[in-house]
Tab-separated table of C-alpha atoms in Angstrom:
chain	number	residue	atom	x	y	z
A	1072	MET	CA	-2.195	48.992	35.025
A	1073	GLU	CA	-3.552	45.854	36.648
A	1074	GLU	CA	-3.114	47.635	39.993
A	1075	GLN	CA	-4.795	50.493	39.071
A	1076	MET	CA	-7.958	48.529	37.500
A	1077	TRP	CA	-8.140	46.866	41.013
A	1078	PHE	CA	-8.773	50.377	42.487
A	1079	ASP	CA	-11.367	51.400	40.003
A	1080	ILE	CA	-8.982	53.500	38.076
A	1081	ASN	CA	-9.860	52.837	34.257
A	1082	HIS	CA	-8.143	55.755	32.797
A	1083	ILE	CA	-4.870	55.312	30.443
A	1084	ASP	CA	-3.051	57.806	28.612
A	1085	LYS	CA	-2.144	57.550	24.979
A	1086	LYS	CA	1.430	56.666	25.595
A	1087	LYS	CA	0.905	54.255	28.228
A	1088	PHE	CA	-1.934	52.640	25.693
A	1089	LEU	CA	0.600	52.313	22.955
A	1090	ILE	CA	3.203	50.460	25.308
A	1091	LEU	CA	0.448	48.020	26.551
A	1092	TYR	CA	-1.198	47.564	23.012
A	1093	SER	CA	2.287	46.722	21.536
A	1094	ALA	CA	2.793	43.997	24.221
A	1095	ALA	CA	-0.798	42.433	23.969
A	1096	HIS	CA	-0.288	42.756	20.155
A	1097	LYS	CA	2.926	40.593	20.355
A	1098	LYS	CA	1.422	38.120	22.659
A	1099	ALA	CA	-1.854	37.671	20.958
A	1100	LEU	CA	-0.661	37.167	17.311
A	1101	ASN	CA	1.683	34.581	17.429
A	1102	GLU	CA	1.832	31.687	14.934
A	1103	SER	CA	0.384	29.201	17.203
A	1104	ASN	CA	-2.788	31.397	18.103
A	1105	ILE	CA	-3.355	32.219	14.485
A	1106	LYS	CA	-3.002	28.666	13.332
A	1107	SER	CA	-5.200	27.563	16.213
A	1108	ASP	CA	-7.666	30.126	15.105
A	1109	PHE	CA	-7.868	29.070	11.599
A	1110	ARG	CA	-8.255	25.573	12.584
A	1111	ALA	CA	-11.077	26.276	15.027
A	1112	THR	CA	-12.943	28.226	12.209
A	1113	GLU	CA	-12.119	25.790	9.533
A	1114	LEU	CA	-10.254	28.149	7.312
A	1115	VAL	CA	-7.126	25.847	7.418
A	1116	LEU	CA	-6.569	23.212	4.851
A	1117	TYR	CA	-6.373	19.556	6.083
A	1118	ASP	CA	-2.854	17.860	6.288
A	1119	SER	CA	-3.527	15.139	4.053
A	1120	GLU	CA	-0.777	12.984	5.114
A	1121	GLN	CA	-1.940	13.353	8.661
A	1122	ILE	CA	-5.768	12.333	7.347
A	1123	LEU	CA	-4.444	9.141	5.561
A	1124	SER	CA	-2.115	8.340	8.262
A	1125	CYS	CA	-5.577	7.859	10.167
A	1126	LEU	CA	-7.072	5.663	7.875
A	1127	ASN	CA	-7.436	2.056	8.323
A	1128	ILE	CA	-6.136	0.960	4.941
A	1129	GLN	CA	-5.527	-2.713	4.093
A	1130	MET	CA	-3.326	-3.275	1.343
A	1131	HIS	CA	-4.428	-6.251	-0.966
A	1132	THR	CA	-3.984	-7.235	-4.720
A	1133	PRO	CA	-6.886	-5.955	-6.960
A	1134	SER	CA	-8.996	-8.673	-7.909
A	1135	HIS	CA	-9.527	-9.448	-11.753
A	1136	PRO	CA	-12.687	-8.232	-13.222
A	1137	GLY	CA	-15.628	-10.404	-12.952
A	1138	THR	CA	-15.015	-11.177	-9.333
A	1139	SER	CA	-17.096	-9.905	-6.415
A	1140	HIS	CA	-14.722	-7.104	-5.820
A	1141	SER	CA	-15.090	-5.772	-9.203
A	1142	SER	CA	-17.844	-3.087	-8.387
A	1143	GLN	CA	-15.400	-1.250	-6.212
A	1144	ALA	CA	-13.045	1.033	-7.794
A	1145	PHE	CA	-9.515	0.697	-7.041
A	1146	TRP	CA	-8.037	4.028	-5.567
A	1147	ALA	CA	-4.352	4.562	-5.090
A	1148	THR	CA	-3.545	7.918	-3.190
A	1149	ALA	CA	-1.776	10.477	-5.253
A	1150	THR	CA	-1.454	14.440	-5.508
A	1151	PRO	CA	-4.457	15.785	-7.792
A	1152	HIS	CA	-3.418	17.792	-10.552
A	1153	ASN	CA	-6.477	19.378	-11.521
A	1154	VAL	CA	-10.142	19.986	-10.181
A	1155	GLN	CA	-11.665	17.024	-11.550
A	1156	GLN	CA	-9.088	14.732	-9.867
A	1157	LEU	CA	-9.188	16.731	-6.797
A	1158	GLU	CA	-13.101	16.071	-6.529
A	1159	GLN	CA	-12.880	12.512	-7.318
A	1160	GLN	CA	-10.400	11.974	-4.573
A	1161	THR	CA	-12.473	14.090	-2.066
A	1162	GLU	CA	-15.539	12.134	-2.947
A	1163	LYS	CA	-13.672	8.844	-2.483
A	1164	VAL	CA	-12.229	9.753	1.001
A	1165	MET	CA	-15.728	11.026	2.162
A	1166	THR	CA	-17.140	7.926	1.159
A	1167	TYR	CA	-14.864	6.134	2.898
A	1168	PHE	CA	-15.691	8.127	5.769
A	1169	ARG	CA	-19.283	7.618	5.726
A	1170	CYS	CA	-18.793	3.406	5.389
A	1171	HIS	CA	-16.242	2.918	7.693
A	1172	MET	CA	-15.701	5.515	10.050
A	1173	HIS	CA	-19.353	6.185	11.430
A	1174	SER	CA	-18.398	9.647	12.946
A	1175	SER	CA	-18.468	13.156	12.074
A	1176	PHE	CA	-15.630	14.564	10.054
A	1177	SER	CA	-13.724	17.257	11.810
A	1178	PRO	CA	-10.128	18.957	11.305
A	1179	ILE	CA	-7.323	16.801	12.803
A	1180	ASN	CA	-5.166	18.893	15.329
């Protein structure tokens, strides 16, 4: 078919179309392309382990109430079990990014 296109022959019969379509379909719709397209359109969930591994977290013992760090809420990562926990965790991660990363938030490939 490619040779025919070089000679400006653009006609293709139904039988040849179905053969070429099947081959193109298999090549285009593979797992890698689909995942890449979902990432590009932000229709994919973020890999929380991958995101958390990029955070610069320093472990420390929480301070006692009344000290200079008492205004900061202690937070340990855990799988949220309801919408409220998910929203709280999302807000804390986004706050961390705003305060510490100084860059735009984008999916990690």
